[in-house]
Coordinates of C-alpha atoms in Angstrom, one line a residue:
Chain A
M1 CA 41.5 -24.1 1.2
T2 CA 39.5 -22.5 4.0
P3 CA 35.8 -22.4 3.9
K4 CA 35.8 -18.9 3.4
T5 CA 37.9 -18.7 0.2
R6 CA 36.0 -21.7 -1.1
D7 CA 32.8 -19.8 -0.5
R8 CA 34.1 -16.8 -2.3
W9 CA 35.1 -18.9 -5.5
L10 CA 31.9 -20.7 -5.5
T11 CA 30.1 -17.4 -5.4
Y12 CA 32.2 -16.1 -8.3
L13 CA 31.6 -19.4 -10.2
S14 CA 27.8 -19.1 -9.7
V15 CA 28.0 -15.3 -11.0
L16 CA 29.8 -16.8 -14.0
V17 CA 27.3 -19.5 -14.4
L18 CA 24.4 -16.9 -14.3
L19 CA 26.3 -14.6 -16.9
G20 CA 26.7 -17.6 -19.2
I21 CA 22.9 -18.3 -18.9
L22 CA 22.4 -14.6 -19.9
V23 CA 24.5 -14.9 -22.7
L24 CA 22.6 -18.0 -24.1
A25 CA 19.3 -16.2 -23.2
Q26 CA 20.4 -13.3 -25.3
E27 CA 21.3 -15.5 -28.2
Y28 CA 18.5 -18.1 -28.3
A29 CA 15.6 -16.9 -26.2
D30 CA 12.6 -15.1 -27.7
E31 CA 11.5 -11.5 -26.9
Y32 CA 8.9 -12.8 -24.5
Q33 CA 11.2 -14.8 -22.4
V34 CA 13.9 -12.1 -22.4
R35 CA 11.4 -9.6 -21.2
I36 CA 10.4 -11.9 -18.3
L37 CA 13.9 -12.3 -17.5
N38 CA 14.4 -8.6 -17.3
M39 CA 11.3 -8.2 -15.0
V40 CA 12.6 -11.0 -12.7
A41 CA 15.8 -8.9 -12.4
I42 CA 13.9 -5.7 -11.7
Y43 CA 11.9 -7.5 -9.2
I44 CA 14.9 -8.8 -7.5
T45 CA 16.4 -5.4 -7.3
L46 CA 13.2 -3.9 -5.9
A47 CA 12.4 -6.7 -3.6
V48 CA 15.8 -7.0 -2.1
S49 CA 16.0 -3.3 -1.5
Y50 CA 12.4 -2.9 -0.2
N51 CA 13.4 -5.8 2.2
L52 CA 16.4 -3.8 3.7
I53 CA 14.0 -1.3 5.3
N54 CA 10.9 -3.5 5.8
G55 CA 12.7 -6.7 6.9
V56 CA 16.0 -6.1 8.0
T57 CA 15.4 -2.8 9.8
G58 CA 11.9 -3.8 10.5
Q59 CA 10.4 -0.5 9.8
F60 CA 7.3 -1.3 8.0
S61 CA 6.8 1.2 5.1
L62 CA 4.9 1.3 2.1
E63 CA 6.3 3.8 -0.4
P64 CA 8.5 2.1 -2.9
N65 CA 6.1 3.0 -5.8
A66 CA 7.2 6.6 -5.0
F67 CA 10.8 6.0 -5.4
V68 CA 10.4 3.9 -8.3
A69 CA 8.3 6.6 -9.9
L70 CA 10.9 9.3 -9.1
G71 CA 13.8 7.2 -10.6
A72 CA 11.7 6.4 -13.8
Y73 CA 10.8 9.9 -14.3
T74 CA 14.0 11.5 -13.6
A75 CA 15.8 9.2 -15.9
S76 CA 13.4 9.2 -18.8
L77 CA 13.2 12.9 -18.8
L78 CA 17.0 13.0 -19.1
T79 CA 17.5 10.6 -21.8
L80 CA 14.3 11.6 -23.9
T81 CA 15.7 13.9 -26.9
P82 CA 14.5 17.5 -26.9
L83 CA 12.5 16.8 -30.1
E84 CA 10.6 13.9 -28.5
K85 CA 9.9 16.1 -25.4
G86 CA 8.4 18.7 -27.7
M87 CA 6.3 16.1 -29.3
S88 CA 5.0 14.7 -25.9
F89 CA 4.4 17.9 -24.0
I90 CA 1.2 18.8 -25.7
I91 CA -0.6 20.8 -22.9
D92 CA 2.2 22.6 -21.2
P93 CA 5.6 22.8 -22.7
C94 CA 8.2 21.1 -20.9
I95 CA 10.1 23.6 -18.4
W96 CA 13.4 25.2 -19.5
P97 CA 16.3 23.1 -18.4
L98 CA 14.8 19.7 -18.8
S99 CA 13.7 20.7 -22.2
V100 CA 17.0 20.9 -23.8
I101 CA 19.1 18.3 -22.1
S102 CA 19.6 14.9 -23.2
I103 CA 22.3 12.6 -21.7
P104 CA 23.4 9.1 -22.0
F105 CA 21.7 6.3 -20.2
L106 CA 24.0 5.4 -17.7
P107 CA 24.4 8.7 -15.9
A108 CA 20.6 9.2 -16.3
V109 CA 19.9 5.9 -14.3
I110 CA 22.5 7.0 -11.7
I111 CA 20.9 10.4 -11.4
G112 CA 17.5 8.7 -11.2
G113 CA 18.9 6.7 -8.2
L114 CA 20.3 9.9 -6.6
V115 CA 17.1 11.9 -6.9
A116 CA 15.1 9.1 -5.4
A117 CA 17.6 8.8 -2.5
F118 CA 17.6 12.6 -2.1
F119 CA 13.8 12.4 -1.6
G120 CA 14.3 9.3 0.6
F121 CA 16.7 11.3 2.7
L122 CA 14.3 14.3 3.1
M123 CA 11.3 12.2 3.8
G124 CA 13.2 10.2 6.3
F125 CA 13.3 13.2 8.8
P126 CA 9.5 13.5 9.3
V127 CA 8.7 9.7 8.8
F128 CA 11.0 8.4 11.3
R129 CA 9.6 10.4 14.0
V130 CA 6.8 8.0 13.9
R131 CA 6.7 4.2 14.5
G132 CA 4.8 1.1 13.7
D133 CA 1.4 1.4 12.1
Y134 CA 1.8 5.4 11.7
L135 CA 5.0 4.9 9.6
A136 CA 2.9 2.6 7.2
I137 CA 0.2 5.3 6.8
V138 CA 2.7 8.2 6.4
T139 CA 4.9 6.4 3.8
L140 CA 1.7 5.3 2.0
G141 CA 0.7 8.8 1.9
F142 CA 4.1 9.8 0.7
G143 CA 3.7 7.4 -2.3
E144 CA 0.2 8.9 -3.1
V145 CA 1.5 12.4 -2.9
I146 CA 4.2 11.7 -5.4
R147 CA 1.5 10.2 -7.7
V148 CA -0.7 13.2 -7.3
V149 CA 2.2 15.4 -7.9
A150 CA 3.2 13.6 -11.0
N151 CA -0.5 13.8 -12.2
N152 CA -0.7 17.6 -11.7
L153 CA 2.9 18.8 -12.6
Q154 CA 2.1 19.1 -16.2
S155 CA 5.2 21.0 -17.3
V156 CA 7.6 18.3 -15.8
T157 CA 5.9 15.2 -15.8
N158 CA 3.4 15.8 -18.7
G159 CA 0.6 15.0 -16.3
P160 CA -1.8 12.1 -16.8
L161 CA -0.6 11.6 -20.4
G162 CA 2.8 10.4 -19.0
L163 CA 5.9 10.1 -21.1
K164 CA 6.1 8.2 -24.4
G165 CA 8.8 7.1 -26.8
I166 CA 11.5 6.4 -24.0
A167 CA 14.3 4.6 -25.6
L168 CA 14.5 0.8 -25.2
Y169 CA 17.9 0.8 -23.5
T170 CA 17.3 -1.7 -20.8
N171 CA 18.5 -5.2 -21.8
L172 CA 19.5 -8.3 -19.8
W173 CA 23.1 -6.8 -19.0
W174 CA 21.7 -3.7 -17.4
S175 CA 19.0 -5.4 -15.4
W176 CA 21.0 -8.3 -14.2
G177 CA 23.9 -6.3 -13.6
L178 CA 21.9 -3.7 -11.4
A179 CA 20.3 -6.7 -9.6
L180 CA 23.9 -8.1 -8.9
V181 CA 25.2 -4.9 -7.6
T182 CA 22.3 -4.4 -5.5
L183 CA 22.6 -8.1 -4.0
F184 CA 26.4 -7.3 -3.5
V185 CA 26.1 -4.1 -1.7
I186 CA 23.1 -5.0 0.3
N187 CA 24.5 -8.2 1.3
R188 CA 27.8 -6.5 2.6
L189 CA 25.7 -4.0 4.3
V190 CA 23.7 -6.4 6.2
K191 CA 26.8 -8.4 7.2
S192 CA 28.6 -5.3 8.4
S193 CA 28.5 -3.6 11.7
Y194 CA 25.7 -1.2 10.3
G195 CA 23.6 -4.3 9.4
R196 CA 23.8 -5.8 12.7
A197 CA 22.8 -2.3 14.2
L198 CA 19.7 -2.4 11.9
K199 CA 18.8 -5.8 13.0
A200 CA 19.2 -4.6 16.6
I201 CA 16.9 -1.7 15.9
R202 CA 14.3 -4.2 14.4
E203 CA 14.5 -6.4 17.6
N204 CA 14.3 -3.8 20.2
E205 CA 14.7 -0.1 19.4
L206 CA 15.0 1.1 23.0
A207 CA 17.7 -1.7 23.7
A208 CA 19.7 -0.7 20.6
E209 CA 19.5 2.8 21.6
S210 CA 20.8 2.0 24.9
M211 CA 23.7 0.2 23.4
G212 CA 24.8 3.4 21.7
I213 CA 23.2 2.9 18.2
N214 CA 21.7 6.0 16.9
A215 CA 18.6 4.5 15.6
F216 CA 17.4 7.5 13.7
R217 CA 20.6 7.9 11.8
H218 CA 20.6 4.2 10.9
K219 CA 16.9 4.0 9.8
L220 CA 17.6 7.0 7.6
L221 CA 20.8 5.2 6.2
A222 CA 18.6 2.1 5.4
F223 CA 15.8 4.3 3.8
T224 CA 18.0 6.3 1.6
M225 CA 19.9 3.3 0.6
S226 CA 16.9 1.5 -0.5
A227 CA 15.6 4.6 -2.1
F228 CA 18.7 4.9 -4.2
F229 CA 18.3 1.3 -5.6
E230 CA 14.7 1.5 -6.1
G231 CA 15.1 4.6 -8.0
M232 CA 17.6 3.0 -10.3
A233 CA 15.4 0.1 -10.8
G234 CA 12.7 2.4 -11.7
A235 CA 14.9 4.0 -14.3
L236 CA 15.6 0.5 -15.8
L237 CA 11.8 -0.3 -15.7
A238 CA 11.1 3.0 -17.7
H239 CA 13.5 2.0 -20.2
L240 CA 12.2 -1.4 -20.4
I241 CA 8.4 -0.6 -21.1
T242 CA 9.1 2.7 -22.7
T243 CA 5.9 4.4 -21.7
I244 CA 5.3 5.8 -18.2
S245 CA 2.3 7.3 -16.7
P246 CA 1.4 8.1 -13.1
M247 CA -1.0 5.3 -13.2
L248 CA 1.8 2.9 -13.4
F249 CA 3.1 3.7 -10.0
T250 CA 0.1 3.2 -7.7
F251 CA -0.1 1.5 -4.4
F252 CA -0.6 -1.6 -6.5
M253 CA 3.3 -1.7 -7.3
T254 CA 4.0 -1.5 -3.7
F255 CA 1.5 -4.3 -2.9
N256 CA 3.3 -6.7 -5.3
L257 CA 6.6 -6.0 -3.6
L258 CA 5.0 -6.6 -0.2
I259 CA 3.7 -9.8 -1.4
I260 CA 7.3 -10.9 -2.6
I261 CA 9.1 -10.0 0.6
T262 CA 6.5 -11.6 2.9
I263 CA 6.4 -14.7 1.0
G264 CA 10.1 -14.8 0.8
G265 CA 10.6 -14.1 4.4
L266 CA 10.9 -10.5 5.8
G267 CA 14.6 -10.0 6.5
S268 CA 15.9 -12.8 4.1
I269 CA 17.7 -11.6 1.2
T270 CA 17.6 -15.0 -0.4
G271 CA 14.0 -15.4 0.4
S272 CA 13.3 -12.0 -1.5
V273 CA 15.4 -13.1 -4.5
L274 CA 13.4 -16.6 -4.6
A275 CA 10.2 -14.9 -4.3
A276 CA 10.8 -12.3 -6.7
I277 CA 11.7 -15.0 -9.3
A278 CA 8.6 -17.0 -8.3
F279 CA 6.5 -14.0 -8.5
A280 CA 7.5 -12.9 -11.9
W281 CA 7.2 -16.3 -13.4
G282 CA 4.0 -17.1 -11.6
S283 CA 2.2 -14.1 -12.7
E284 CA 2.9 -15.0 -16.1
L285 CA 1.8 -18.7 -15.5
L286 CA -1.3 -17.3 -13.9
R287 CA -2.4 -15.5 -17.1
A288 CA -4.0 -18.9 -17.6
V289 CA -6.8 -18.2 -15.2
E290 CA -7.7 -15.1 -17.0
E291 CA -8.1 -16.7 -20.2
P292 CA -11.2 -18.9 -21.1
I293 CA -10.8 -22.5 -19.7
N294 CA -12.3 -25.4 -21.7
I295 CA -13.2 -28.5 -19.8
L296 CA -13.2 -31.6 -21.8
G297 CA -14.3 -29.7 -24.8
L298 CA -17.8 -29.6 -23.1
Y299 CA -18.0 -26.5 -21.2
T300 CA -16.2 -23.2 -21.4
I301 CA -15.5 -21.0 -18.6
P302 CA -15.1 -17.5 -19.6
G303 CA -11.9 -15.8 -18.8
I304 CA -12.2 -13.4 -15.7
P305 CA -9.8 -10.5 -15.9
G306 CA -8.4 -9.6 -12.4
M307 CA -8.6 -13.1 -11.1
R308 CA -4.8 -13.1 -10.8
M309 CA -4.8 -10.4 -8.2
V310 CA -7.8 -12.3 -6.3
I311 CA -5.5 -15.3 -6.1
F312 CA -2.3 -13.1 -5.2
S313 CA -4.4 -11.5 -2.3
I314 CA -5.6 -15.0 -1.0
I315 CA -2.0 -16.3 -1.1
L316 CA -0.8 -13.3 1.0
I317 CA -3.6 -13.7 3.6
V318 CA -3.0 -17.4 3.7
V319 CA 0.8 -16.9 4.1
M320 CA 0.3 -14.5 6.9
I321 CA -2.1 -16.6 8.8
F322 CA -0.4 -20.1 8.4
A323 CA 3.2 -19.5 7.7
R324 CA 3.9 -16.0 9.1
K325 CA 7.6 -16.4 8.6
G326 CA 7.5 -17.0 4.9
F327 CA 9.5 -19.2 2.8
M328 CA 13.0 -18.5 4.1
G329 CA 12.0 -16.8 7.5
R330 CA 15.1 -14.8 8.4
R331 CA 17.5 -17.4 7.1
E332 CA 20.0 -16.8 4.3
F333 CA 21.4 -19.3 1.8
T334 CA 24.9 -20.2 2.5
W335 CA 27.4 -22.6 0.6
Q336 CA 27.9 -24.2 4.1
W337 CA 24.4 -25.0 4.4
L338 CA 24.6 -26.7 1.0
F339 CA 27.6 -28.7 2.1
D340 CA 26.1 -29.8 5.3
R341 CA 23.0 -30.9 3.5
M342 CA 25.2 -32.9 1.0
H343 CA 27.2 -34.6 3.9
R344 CA 23.9 -35.7 5.5
K345 CA 22.8 -37.4 2.2
G346 CA 26.1 -39.1 2.0
I347 CA 27.5 -37.1 -0.8
G348 CA 31.1 -36.6 0.2
L349 CA 33.1 -33.7 -0.9
Chain B
M1 CA -19.2 20.3 5.6
S2 CA -21.1 17.2 4.6
L3 CA -17.9 15.9 3.0
G4 CA -16.5 16.3 6.6
T5 CA -19.1 14.6 8.2
L6 CA -18.8 11.6 5.7
Y7 CA -15.1 11.4 6.5
G8 CA -16.0 11.2 10.2
L9 CA -18.6 8.4 9.8
I10 CA -16.0 6.3 8.1
A11 CA -13.5 7.4 10.3
I12 CA -15.3 6.0 13.4
G13 CA -15.0 2.5 12.3
Y14 CA -11.1 3.1 11.9
T15 CA -10.7 4.4 15.2
M16 CA -12.9 1.9 17.1
V17 CA -11.1 -1.1 15.8
Y18 CA -7.8 0.7 16.4
G19 CA -8.7 1.6 19.9
I20 CA -9.3 -2.1 20.8
L21 CA -7.1 -4.2 18.5
R22 CA -4.4 -1.5 17.7
L23 CA -4.8 -2.6 14.0
I24 CA -5.3 -0.3 11.0
N25 CA -8.1 -2.0 9.3
F26 CA -6.9 -1.2 5.7
A27 CA -10.0 -3.3 4.4
H28 CA -12.5 -0.8 6.0
A29 CA -12.4 1.5 2.9
D30 CA -13.3 -1.4 0.9
V31 CA -16.0 -2.7 3.3
M32 CA -17.5 0.8 2.5
M33 CA -17.3 0.0 -1.2
M34 CA -19.0 -3.1 -0.8
S35 CA -21.9 -1.4 1.0
T36 CA -22.6 0.7 -1.7
Y37 CA -22.8 -2.2 -4.1
F38 CA -25.2 -3.9 -1.7
A39 CA -27.3 -0.9 -1.7
F40 CA -27.2 -0.5 -5.5
F41 CA -28.3 -4.2 -6.0
G42 CA -30.9 -3.8 -3.3
I43 CA -32.4 -1.0 -5.1
S44 CA -31.8 -1.9 -8.8
M45 CA -32.5 -5.8 -8.7
F46 CA -34.9 -6.0 -6.0
A47 CA -36.6 -2.8 -6.5
L48 CA -36.6 -2.1 -2.9
P49 CA -37.4 1.4 -1.6
W50 CA -33.9 3.2 -1.1
W51 CA -34.1 3.5 2.8
V52 CA -34.9 -0.3 3.0
A53 CA -32.1 -1.1 0.8
A54 CA -29.8 1.2 2.7
I55 CA -30.8 -0.5 6.1
I56 CA -30.3 -4.1 4.5
A57 CA -27.0 -2.8 3.0
M58 CA -25.9 -1.7 6.5
I59 CA -26.8 -5.0 8.1
L60 CA -25.1 -7.1 5.4
T61 CA -22.0 -4.7 5.6
A62 CA -22.1 -5.4 9.3
L63 CA -22.0 -9.0 8.6
L64 CA -19.1 -8.8 6.1
G65 CA -17.0 -6.8 8.7
I66 CA -17.6 -9.6 11.3
M67 CA -16.7 -12.2 8.8
I68 CA -13.4 -10.4 7.8
D69 CA -12.6 -10.3 11.4
Q70 CA -13.3 -13.8 12.1
G71 CA -11.7 -15.3 9.0
A72 CA -8.6 -13.1 8.6
Y73 CA -7.7 -11.2 11.9
R74 CA -8.9 -13.6 14.6
P75 CA -6.3 -16.2 13.8
L76 CA -3.4 -13.4 14.4
R77 CA -4.6 -12.0 17.7
R78 CA -1.4 -13.2 19.2
A79 CA 0.7 -12.5 16.1
P80 CA 3.2 -9.7 15.9
R81 CA 1.0 -6.4 15.0
I82 CA 2.9 -6.1 11.6
S83 CA 1.3 -9.5 10.4
A84 CA -2.0 -8.4 11.0
L85 CA -1.3 -5.1 9.2
I86 CA 0.0 -7.1 6.1
T87 CA -3.2 -9.3 6.5
A88 CA -5.4 -6.3 6.5
I89 CA -3.7 -4.9 3.3
G90 CA -4.2 -8.3 1.7
V91 CA -8.0 -8.3 2.7
S92 CA -8.3 -4.9 1.3
F93 CA -6.7 -6.0 -2.1
L94 CA -8.9 -9.1 -2.1
L95 CA -12.1 -7.1 -1.7
E96 CA -11.1 -4.6 -4.4
N97 CA -10.3 -7.2 -6.8
L98 CA -13.2 -9.5 -5.9
G99 CA -15.1 -6.2 -6.9
L100 CA -13.4 -5.8 -10.1
V101 CA -14.1 -9.4 -11.0
I102 CA -17.8 -9.7 -9.8
F103 CA -19.0 -6.1 -10.5
G104 CA -16.9 -5.1 -13.3
S105 CA -14.6 -2.1 -13.5
R106 CA -17.1 0.1 -15.4
P107 CA -18.5 2.7 -12.8
R108 CA -22.3 2.5 -12.3
A109 CA -24.7 5.3 -11.7
F110 CA -26.0 5.4 -8.0
F111 CA -29.6 6.3 -7.4
R112 CA -30.2 9.7 -5.7
P113 CA -33.6 9.5 -3.9
E114 CA -36.3 12.2 -4.6
I115 CA -36.0 14.1 -1.2
F116 CA -32.3 14.4 -1.5
R117 CA -32.6 16.0 -4.8
P118 CA -34.0 19.8 -4.3
V119 CA -31.4 22.7 -3.9
W120 CA -32.4 24.8 -0.9
Q121 CA -31.5 28.3 -0.9
F122 CA -30.5 30.2 2.1
G123 CA -30.0 33.8 1.2
E124 CA -27.3 33.8 -0.9
I125 CA -26.2 30.1 -0.5
H126 CA -27.4 27.2 -2.4
V127 CA -27.3 23.8 -0.8
L128 CA -28.3 20.6 -1.9
S129 CA -30.7 19.2 0.4
L130 CA -28.7 15.9 0.5
S131 CA -25.8 17.7 2.4
V132 CA -28.2 19.0 5.0
Y133 CA -29.7 15.5 5.4
T134 CA -26.2 14.0 5.7
I135 CA -25.4 16.3 8.5
C136 CA -28.7 15.3 10.2
I137 CA -28.2 11.7 9.6
T138 CA -24.6 11.7 10.9
A139 CA -25.8 13.5 14.1
V140 CA -28.5 10.9 14.7
L141 CA -25.9 8.0 14.2
L142 CA -23.6 9.7 16.4
V143 CA -26.1 9.8 19.2
F144 CA -26.6 6.2 18.7
V145 CA -22.9 5.7 18.9
Y146 CA -22.6 7.6 22.3
I147 CA -25.5 5.6 23.6
I148 CA -23.9 2.2 22.7
I149 CA -20.5 3.3 23.9
Y150 CA -21.5 5.1 27.1
R151 CA -24.8 3.7 28.0
T152 CA -24.6 0.0 27.5
R153 CA -22.9 -3.0 29.0
I154 CA -21.1 -4.1 25.6
G155 CA -19.9 -0.5 25.3
M156 CA -18.5 -0.4 28.7
A157 CA -16.7 -3.9 27.7
M158 CA -15.4 -2.1 24.7
R159 CA -14.0 0.8 26.5
A160 CA -12.5 -1.6 29.2
I161 CA -10.9 -3.6 26.6
S162 CA -9.2 -0.7 24.9
R163 CA -7.7 0.1 28.1
D164 CA -6.3 -3.5 29.0
M165 CA -6.8 -6.2 26.6
Q166 CA -5.2 -8.9 29.0
T167 CA -7.1 -8.3 32.1
V168 CA -10.7 -7.7 30.9
P169 CA -11.3 -11.1 29.6
L170 CA -10.4 -12.3 33.0
M171 CA -13.3 -10.5 34.2
G172 CA -15.9 -12.7 32.4
V173 CA -16.0 -10.6 29.2
D174 CA -16.3 -12.4 25.9
L175 CA -13.3 -10.8 23.9
N176 CA -14.2 -12.2 20.7
R177 CA -17.9 -11.1 21.0
V178 CA -16.9 -7.7 21.8
I179 CA -14.6 -7.4 18.9
A180 CA -17.1 -8.9 16.5
F181 CA -19.5 -6.3 17.8
T182 CA -17.1 -3.5 17.2
F183 CA -16.4 -4.5 13.5
G184 CA -20.1 -5.0 12.9
M185 CA -20.6 -1.5 14.2
G186 CA -17.9 0.1 12.6
S187 CA -18.8 -1.5 9.3
A188 CA -22.5 -0.4 9.6
L189 CA -21.3 3.2 10.1
A190 CA -19.0 3.0 7.0
A191 CA -21.9 1.6 5.2
A192 CA -24.1 4.6 6.2
G193 CA -21.2 6.8 5.0
G194 CA -20.6 5.0 1.8
I195 CA -24.1 5.2 0.8
L196 CA -24.4 8.9 1.5
W197 CA -21.1 9.2 -0.3
A198 CA -22.4 7.2 -3.3
M199 CA -25.6 9.7 -3.3
K200 CA -23.3 12.7 -3.1
Y201 CA -20.9 11.6 -6.1
P202 CA -23.5 9.3 -7.8
Q203 CA -21.5 6.8 -9.2
I204 CA -19.8 3.8 -7.7
E205 CA -16.9 1.5 -8.9
P206 CA -14.7 -1.2 -7.1
L207 CA -11.8 1.2 -6.3
M208 CA -14.0 4.1 -5.1
G209 CA -13.1 3.2 -1.4
I210 CA -9.3 3.8 -1.6
F211 CA -9.3 7.8 -1.3
P212 CA -12.3 8.3 1.0
G213 CA -10.6 5.5 3.2
L214 CA -7.1 6.9 3.3
K215 CA -8.6 10.3 4.2
A216 CA -10.9 8.9 6.8
F217 CA -8.0 7.4 8.2
V218 CA -6.2 10.6 8.3
A219 CA -9.2 12.2 9.9
A220 CA -9.1 9.5 12.6
V221 CA -5.4 10.2 13.5
L222 CA -6.0 14.0 13.2
G223 CA -8.9 13.6 16.0
G224 CA -6.8 11.3 18.1
I225 CA -6.9 7.7 17.1
G226 CA -9.0 5.7 19.4
N227 CA -11.3 8.4 20.2
V228 CA -14.7 8.3 18.5
F229 CA -15.6 11.9 18.7
G230 CA -12.1 13.0 17.7
A231 CA -12.7 11.0 14.7
V232 CA -15.6 13.2 13.8
I233 CA -13.9 16.3 14.6
G234 CA -11.1 15.2 12.6
G235 CA -13.1 14.3 9.7
F236 CA -14.8 17.8 9.8
I237 CA -11.6 19.6 9.8
L238 CA -10.3 17.7 6.8
G239 CA -13.5 18.0 4.9
V240 CA -13.5 21.7 5.5
T241 CA -9.8 22.4 4.6
E242 CA -10.2 20.4 1.5
I243 CA -13.3 22.6 0.2
L244 CA -11.6 25.7 1.4
L245 CA -8.5 24.9 -0.7
V246 CA -10.6 24.1 -3.7
A247 CA -12.6 27.2 -3.3
F248 CA -9.8 29.7 -2.6
F249 CA -6.9 28.2 -4.7
P250 CA -8.8 26.5 -7.6
E251 CA -5.4 26.3 -9.4
F252 CA -4.4 23.8 -6.7
S253 CA -7.4 21.7 -6.7
G254 CA -5.6 18.8 -8.5
Y255 CA -3.6 18.6 -5.3
R256 CA -6.5 18.0 -2.9
D257 CA -5.9 14.5 -2.6
A258 CA -2.3 15.2 -1.4
L259 CA -3.4 17.8 1.1
A260 CA -4.8 15.2 3.5
F261 CA -1.4 13.5 3.9
L262 CA 0.4 16.8 4.3
L263 CA -2.0 17.5 7.2
L264 CA -1.3 14.0 8.6
I265 CA 2.5 14.4 8.5
L266 CA 2.3 17.9 10.3
V267 CA 0.0 16.4 13.0
L268 CA 2.2 13.5 13.6
L269 CA 5.2 15.7 13.8
F270 CA 3.7 18.3 16.2
R271 CA 0.9 16.4 18.2
P272 CA 1.3 12.5 17.6
T273 CA -1.6 11.8 19.7
G274 CA -4.1 14.1 17.6
I275 CA -6.4 16.8 18.8
M276 CA -8.5 14.9 21.2
G277 CA -6.1 12.2 22.1
E278 CA -4.5 11.6 25.6
V279 CA -1.0 12.1 25.7
L280 CA 0.5 8.8 26.8
P281 CA 3.8 8.1 28.0
E282 CA 5.8 5.8 25.8

């Protein structure tokens, strides 16, 4: 068996193990744990696709909240029944084509992704004419514009009231299914010649262009791709929390993703996955600091709401100052690495 | 008009730091927010007259700006610029959330001093005296800024460093002192802008900095980033455009926050160095 086929079988095996865990979780875990598992999967999807543009291509952008919002709104508007829409849209009735259609979940998710990708594609034209810091600000502005539009376009998005009563379609199969598809596609993309071109752009755009790489087209590809997956993740998110409003899609969401990908290592898919798991889990664990803490039954520190974000911000700053490469740097997990480790420790295979 | 000058005041801080460090100081907007709280507590807890509180708030804010630079940005001077940018976003979130934790998320009413209250009438136009004073105060501060940048040794050092960061320290200029001074000055101006802002829209909350901050940044880019007077002109244009939009198309007033970014995208497309910026070869 060549190492390559061995690695492939090991990957299939680990996916099977994961599916097994999910079956068990579906059967035995309580609602809260299932919810965390769903969030973990959505965070993985978001972080990996965000990392494609920020880490792999090296184009520092701050817009995922916009694509998530686009996907979430599109899919929710498509799955909500006309009756529910009539009830939600109090101030302005919903505009015509949207008010009567209602389609199943899967096409709605895909259309959500496509709409996000379409906007990503359009946005790419002005956005990638600038670089570096400007890119960050323009994309940040784009995220804000989407939110402002969602707030004001009463007849489509129901404005600040948001959409309610979205059916709870997202379950572990949907969320982890999307996460796996995202991982598979982006992993293949990064390892293909496109991926090498993207990395070349990250390292030195001028040099890459002089090697015959059309930097603009590749950046646009990565941007559209990441928008597509972020939009689908947004659609799943909307059908998980069942209520969406513009306030959900602030820069705050982008900030969380930024923490995930920098801690995991900009440019490392493995790092993003690990950090996404750690983040989703950690933010649940850190709820403890927001609750009253009792020291030896003598003294009670009152709970401080908001303390979690203070801790996250400090973690981000500390990581940036002392461990700039993050947890994984640009390395990836490979089976070969695991075998080498085992050999060194004297565990033969 | 006074809105534009406020954007301008805040934009100066962005543009000065960017001119020297090539860093977008995301935390600048939140430094401004902190300044309004300093002033707020100065007035309400220590019963200081408003102008004493404002001056103390400016000094404290300047110190805060210097502390942020020394604590968070200085270790990253030689790091890739993206790292510093991420750190800046981190600092910004830290300040916002510290504000939420310490001051609470409830907005607080800010004090508007007696002399800023009367409404003056010029012919047909009614003007709040605060708006006129805002423009005057900004003008005075700008004269100060001009004197510091073009007539003092430290200003000369600042201009020199923005031209060439490698060589200037070799000439015996203490780089970190100059950068610290820049942060202090930018933050103090942001404090002035923030306090005037809080008097104009008399309530403060920990997240109030975000939108003025983003727009001030747009103003800085509009005017040509790195150029102090460009920043003021950019702020002016942005403020006037925004007011005109609301005045002539009231049905679009909800979109005023989006306007700044549309302007930004247009400017970057057609004149990436801004109105006053020099056209640099790449």
